Coordinates of C-alpha atoms and ligand atoms in Angstrom, one line a residue:
X1 CA 17.1 90.5 81.5
X2 CA 13.6 92.0 82.7
X3 CA 14.5 95.1 84.5
X4 CA 11.2 97.1 84.4
X5 CA 8.0 96.2 86.5
X6 CA 4.8 98.0 86.1
X7 CA 2.5 98.6 89.0
X8 CA -1.1 99.6 88.0
X9 CA -2.2 101.3 91.1
X10 CA -4.7 103.9 89.8
X11 CA -7.9 102.0 91.4
X12 CA -10.1 103.3 93.8
X13 CA -10.3 100.8 96.2
X14 CA -13.9 101.0 96.7
X15 CA -14.2 97.6 98.6
X16 CA -12.4 99.4 101.4
X17 CA -13.9 102.4 101.8
X18 CA -14.1 104.3 104.1
X19 CA -10.6 103.6 104.6
X20 CA -9.3 104.1 101.1
X21 CA -11.2 107.5 100.9
X22 CA -8.2 109.5 101.4
X23 CA -5.5 107.0 101.3
X24 CA -4.5 104.7 98.4
X25 CA -5.5 101.0 98.7
X26 CA -1.8 100.1 97.9
X27 CA -0.7 101.7 101.1
X28 CA -3.1 99.6 103.2
X29 CA -0.8 97.8 105.5
X30 CA -0.2 93.9 106.2
X31 CA 1.4 94.1 109.6
X32 CA 3.5 97.1 109.1
X33 CA 4.4 96.9 105.6
X34 CA 2.2 98.6 102.7
X35 CA 0.7 96.1 100.2
X36 CA 2.5 97.7 97.4
X37 CA 5.9 97.1 99.0
X38 CA 5.4 93.6 99.2
X39 CA 5.3 93.6 95.2
X40 CA 7.9 95.7 95.0
X41 CA 10.2 93.3 97.0
X42 CA 9.1 90.6 94.9
X43 CA 10.0 92.5 91.8
X44 CA 13.5 93.1 93.2
X45 CA 13.9 89.6 94.2
X46 CA 13.4 88.7 90.6
X47 CA 16.1 91.1 89.4
X48 CA 13.9 94.2 88.5
X49 CA 15.2 97.6 89.5
X50 CA 12.9 100.0 87.8
X51 CA 9.4 99.9 89.2
X52 CA 7.0 101.9 87.2
X53 CA 4.0 102.8 89.1
X54 CA 0.6 103.9 87.0
X55 CA -1.0 106.2 89.9
X56 CA -3.9 108.4 89.9
X57 CA -5.3 111.2 91.7
X58 CA -5.0 110.8 95.6
X59 CA -2.1 108.5 95.6
X60 CA 0.7 110.8 96.3
X61 CA 1.3 108.7 99.6
X62 CA 3.0 105.9 97.3
X63 CA 5.3 108.4 95.7
X64 CA 6.3 109.8 99.1
X65 CA 6.5 106.1 100.4
X66 CA 9.2 105.4 97.9
X67 CA 11.4 108.6 99.0
X68 CA 13.5 109.6 101.5
X69 CA 12.0 111.2 104.4
X70 CA 14.6 113.3 105.8
X71 CA 12.7 114.4 108.9
X72 CA 12.1 111.0 110.0
X73 CA 15.5 109.8 109.1
X74 CA 16.7 112.7 111.5
X75 CA 14.6 111.6 114.1
X76 CA 15.2 108.0 114.5
X77 CA 18.8 108.1 113.5
X78 CA 20.5 106.0 116.1
X79 CA 17.7 104.7 117.9
X80 CA 16.0 101.5 118.3
X81 CA 13.6 102.3 115.7
X82 CA 16.2 102.5 112.8
X83 CA 15.7 99.0 111.9
X84 CA 12.2 99.4 111.0
X85 CA 13.4 101.4 108.0
X86 CA 15.9 98.9 106.7
X87 CA 13.7 97.3 104.2
X88 CA 12.6 100.5 102.5
X89 CA 16.1 102.3 102.7
X90 CA 17.4 99.2 100.7
X91 CA 14.8 99.4 98.2
X92 CA 15.1 103.2 97.9
X93 CA 19.0 102.8 97.3
X94 CA 18.6 100.3 94.6
X95 CA 15.5 100.7 92.6
X96 CA 14.4 103.7 90.3
X97 CA 10.8 104.6 90.8
X98 CA 8.8 106.3 87.7
X99 CA 5.3 107.3 87.8
X100 CA 2.6 108.5 85.6
X101 CA -0.9 108.9 86.0
X102 CA -4.2 107.2 84.6
X103 CA -6.8 109.9 84.4
X104 CA -9.6 107.9 83.9
X105 CA -10.6 104.5 85.1
X106 CA -10.8 102.6 81.7
X107 CA -9.5 99.2 82.7
X108 CA -6.3 97.3 83.3
X109 CA -5.4 97.2 79.7
X110 CA -5.6 101.2 79.7
X111 CA -3.5 101.3 82.7
X112 CA -1.0 99.1 81.1
X113 CA -1.0 100.9 77.9
X114 CA -0.3 104.3 80.0
X115 CA 2.9 102.6 81.1
X116 CA 4.2 102.7 77.6
X117 CA 5.8 106.0 78.4
X118 CA 7.7 104.3 81.7
X119 CA 8.8 100.8 80.3
X120 CA 9.5 102.0 76.5
X121 CA 8.9 100.1 73.3
X122 CA 12.0 97.7 73.4
X123 CA 12.3 95.5 76.2
X124 CA 10.0 92.8 77.9
X125 CA 8.4 93.9 81.2
X126 CA 6.9 92.4 84.3
X127 CA 3.4 93.4 85.7
X128 CA 2.4 93.1 89.3
X129 CA -1.0 94.0 90.9
X130 CA -0.3 94.8 94.2
X131 CA -3.8 93.6 95.2
X132 CA -2.5 89.9 94.5
X133 CA 0.0 89.3 97.4
X134 CA 2.0 86.3 96.6
X135 CA 4.4 84.2 98.9
X136 CA 6.0 81.1 98.1
X137 CA 7.7 80.0 101.6
X138 CA 9.6 77.0 99.6
X139 CA 11.4 78.8 97.1
X140 CA 11.8 81.7 94.4
X141 CA 8.9 84.3 94.6
X142 CA 6.2 84.2 91.5
X143 CA 7.8 86.6 89.6
X144 CA 11.3 85.0 89.6
X145 CA 9.7 82.0 88.4
X146 CA 7.9 83.5 85.7
X147 CA 11.0 85.4 84.6
X148 CA 13.0 81.9 84.6
X149 CA 10.1 80.8 82.3
X150 CA 10.4 83.7 80.2
X151 CA 14.0 83.4 79.6
X152 CA 13.2 79.7 78.2
X153 CA 10.3 80.6 75.8
X154 CA 10.6 84.7 75.4
X155 CA 6.7 85.2 75.1
X156 CA 4.1 86.6 77.0
X157 CA 3.2 84.8 80.3
X158 CA 0.2 85.0 82.6
X159 CA 0.3 83.3 86.3
X160 CA -2.7 81.1 86.7
X161 CA -4.3 79.2 89.6
X162 CA -7.2 77.0 89.9
X163 CA -10.2 78.5 91.7
X164 CA -13.6 76.8 92.7
X165 CA -16.0 77.0 89.9
X166 CA -18.3 79.5 91.5
X167 CA -15.2 81.8 91.9
X168 CA -14.3 82.1 88.5
X169 CA -16.4 84.9 87.3
X170 CA -14.3 87.4 89.2
X171 CA -11.2 86.4 87.0
X172 CA -9.6 86.3 83.7
X173 CA -9.6 82.7 82.5
X174 CA -7.5 80.8 80.3
X175 CA -8.1 77.7 78.1
X176 CA -4.8 75.9 76.7
X177 CA -3.0 72.7 76.2
X178 CA 0.0 71.3 78.3
X179 CA 3.4 72.5 77.2
X180 CA 5.3 71.2 80.1
X181 CA 4.6 70.6 83.7
X182 CA 2.4 73.6 85.2
X183 CA 2.8 75.4 81.7
X184 CA 0.0 75.7 79.4
X185 CA -0.2 77.2 75.9
X186 CA -3.2 79.6 75.7
X187 CA -5.6 79.0 72.8
X188 CA -8.1 81.3 74.4
X189 CA -8.8 83.8 77.0
X190 CA -11.9 85.3 78.6
X191 CA -12.1 88.1 81.1
X192 CA -14.7 87.5 83.8
X193 CA -17.1 84.6 82.2
X194 CA -20.2 83.4 83.5
X195 CA -19.5 80.8 86.0
X196 CA -21.4 78.4 83.6
X197 CA -19.7 79.4 80.4
X198 CA -16.0 79.7 81.8
X199 CA -13.6 77.6 79.4
X200 CA -11.8 76.0 82.5
X201 CA -11.1 76.8 86.3
X202 CA -7.6 78.3 85.5
X203 CA -7.7 82.0 86.7
X204 CA -5.5 84.7 85.8
X205 CA -3.8 86.3 88.8
X206 CA -2.0 89.7 88.9
X207 CA 1.4 88.6 87.5
X208 CA 2.2 89.3 83.9
X209 CA 5.3 89.2 81.8
X210 CA 4.7 91.0 78.6
X211 CA 6.7 91.7 75.4
X212 CA 6.6 95.2 74.2
X213 CA 4.4 94.5 71.0
X214 CA 1.7 94.1 73.5
X215 CA 1.1 98.1 73.2
X216 CA 0.3 97.8 69.5
X217 CA -2.2 94.9 70.4
X218 CA -3.6 97.1 73.0
X219 CA -4.0 100.2 70.8
X220 CA -6.2 98.2 68.6
X221 CA -8.2 96.5 71.2
X222 CA -11.9 97.3 71.6
X223 CA -13.1 98.0 75.1
X224 CA -14.6 94.6 76.6
X225 CA -16.0 93.5 79.8
X226 CA -17.8 96.4 81.4
X227 CA -16.7 98.7 78.8
X228 CA -13.1 98.7 79.9
X229 CA -10.0 98.0 77.9
X230 CA -9.1 94.4 79.1
X231 CA -5.5 93.1 79.1
X232 CA -7.0 89.7 78.9
X233 CA -8.6 90.6 75.4
X234 CA -5.3 91.8 74.2
X235 CA -3.4 88.8 75.2
X236 CA -6.1 86.5 73.9
X237 CA -5.3 88.4 70.6
X238 CA -1.6 87.7 71.0
X239 CA -2.2 84.2 71.8
X240 CA -4.0 83.8 68.4
X241 CA -1.2 85.3 66.5
X242 CA 1.6 83.9 68.2
X243 CA 2.4 82.5 71.6
X244 CA 1.1 83.2 75.1
X245 CA 1.8 80.8 78.0
X246 CA 0.1 80.6 81.4
X247 CA 2.0 79.4 84.5
X248 CA 0.5 77.6 87.3
X249 CA 3.0 79.1 89.9
X250 CA 4.2 77.5 93.3
X251 CA 3.3 79.5 96.1
X252 CA 0.1 81.1 97.6
X253 CA -1.9 84.0 96.5
X254 CA -4.0 86.3 99.0
X255 CA -6.8 88.4 97.4
X256 CA -6.0 91.6 99.4
X257 CA -8.4 93.3 97.3
X258 CA -11.1 91.6 99.1
X259 CA -11.3 92.3 102.9
X260 CA -11.3 88.4 103.6
X261 CA -8.1 87.9 101.5
X262 CA -6.8 90.8 103.4
X263 CA -7.5 89.6 106.7
X264 CA -6.2 86.0 105.4
X265 CA -2.9 87.7 104.5
X266 CA -2.6 89.5 107.7
X267 CA -2.9 86.5 109.8
X268 CA -0.6 84.6 107.7
X269 CA 2.1 87.1 108.0
X270 CA 1.3 87.7 112.0
X271 CA 1.6 83.9 112.4
X272 CA 4.9 83.9 110.3
X273 CA 6.5 86.5 112.3
X274 CA 5.6 85.0 115.7
X275 CA 7.0 81.7 114.4
X276 CA 10.3 83.3 114.0
X277 CA 10.3 85.9 116.5
X278 CA 13.2 85.0 119.2
Ligands
G1P301 C1 -7.8 91.9 86.9 C2 -7.7 91.0 85.6 C3 -8.4 89.8 85.5 C4 -7.4 89.1 86.6 C5 -7.5 89.9 87.9 C6 -6.3 89.1 89.1 O1 -9.2 92.0 87.4 O2 -8.7 92.0 84.7 O3 -8.0 89.3 84.4 O4 -7.8 87.6 86.8 O5 -7.0 91.3 87.9 O6 -6.6 89.5 90.1 P1 -9.8 92.8 88.4 O7 -9.6 92.2 89.9 O8 -8.7 94.2 88.7 O9 -10.9 93.5 88.3

């Protein structure tokens, strides 16, 4: 059972300045729901009930969002607005939120390493990058698909998707051989390679299942691309020692770390809401 999901959320969100000057980028809303809540709901639907958030300075709004606001509850009690709090109330009632801070921006690998204190040394855990908003209108969410795969193979798994060659430099990229439909055994991984030298067009997106031994590997991993500790490098090491899988997920991913992807996600959810409105 994977119960814990880690949310690295310490980044500055510079692509959304000035909106993110005093507000965490994870709190930017797609319609009326902050980005991170979509990730938390995906984790809940996959069976997780402990949400471990790596925050940083200026990110208190995240902590407050996943807590009860008594004043607000009092104000809207028995009003027509109450329904708007239904989803967040359900989350707060059913999940435990734990937090720690990443004091310096030293990369995703460093953020995950900081999460060790929250997820412990015994159990496998999930990682969601809230910037990558994933939907699957035809079935299970992406994290649930990955947990099902974990239950079969019991090793680290990264989610991948095919991207055009001229965009590959924005991602971690895998090289691997087919294990079963949509599943690859990873033989190599490179963080943000040049478009020309990328080993494939399979890009890693922000969903991971990690086994706790990744922390020992991360501790020994040297800073990589951009001088930052990269989870891609640690997983590459893991792949060489044992087994790491890459899973081509069912569904769609929006890159909400970019303005374009954010608008695309907004339009998608707006159309979806209008289509189901009475
Ligand atoms: C991170 C990872 C990268 C991955 C990407 C997915 O990069 O380092 O391997 O492909 O997330 O969104 P970032 O986008 O945080 O620079």
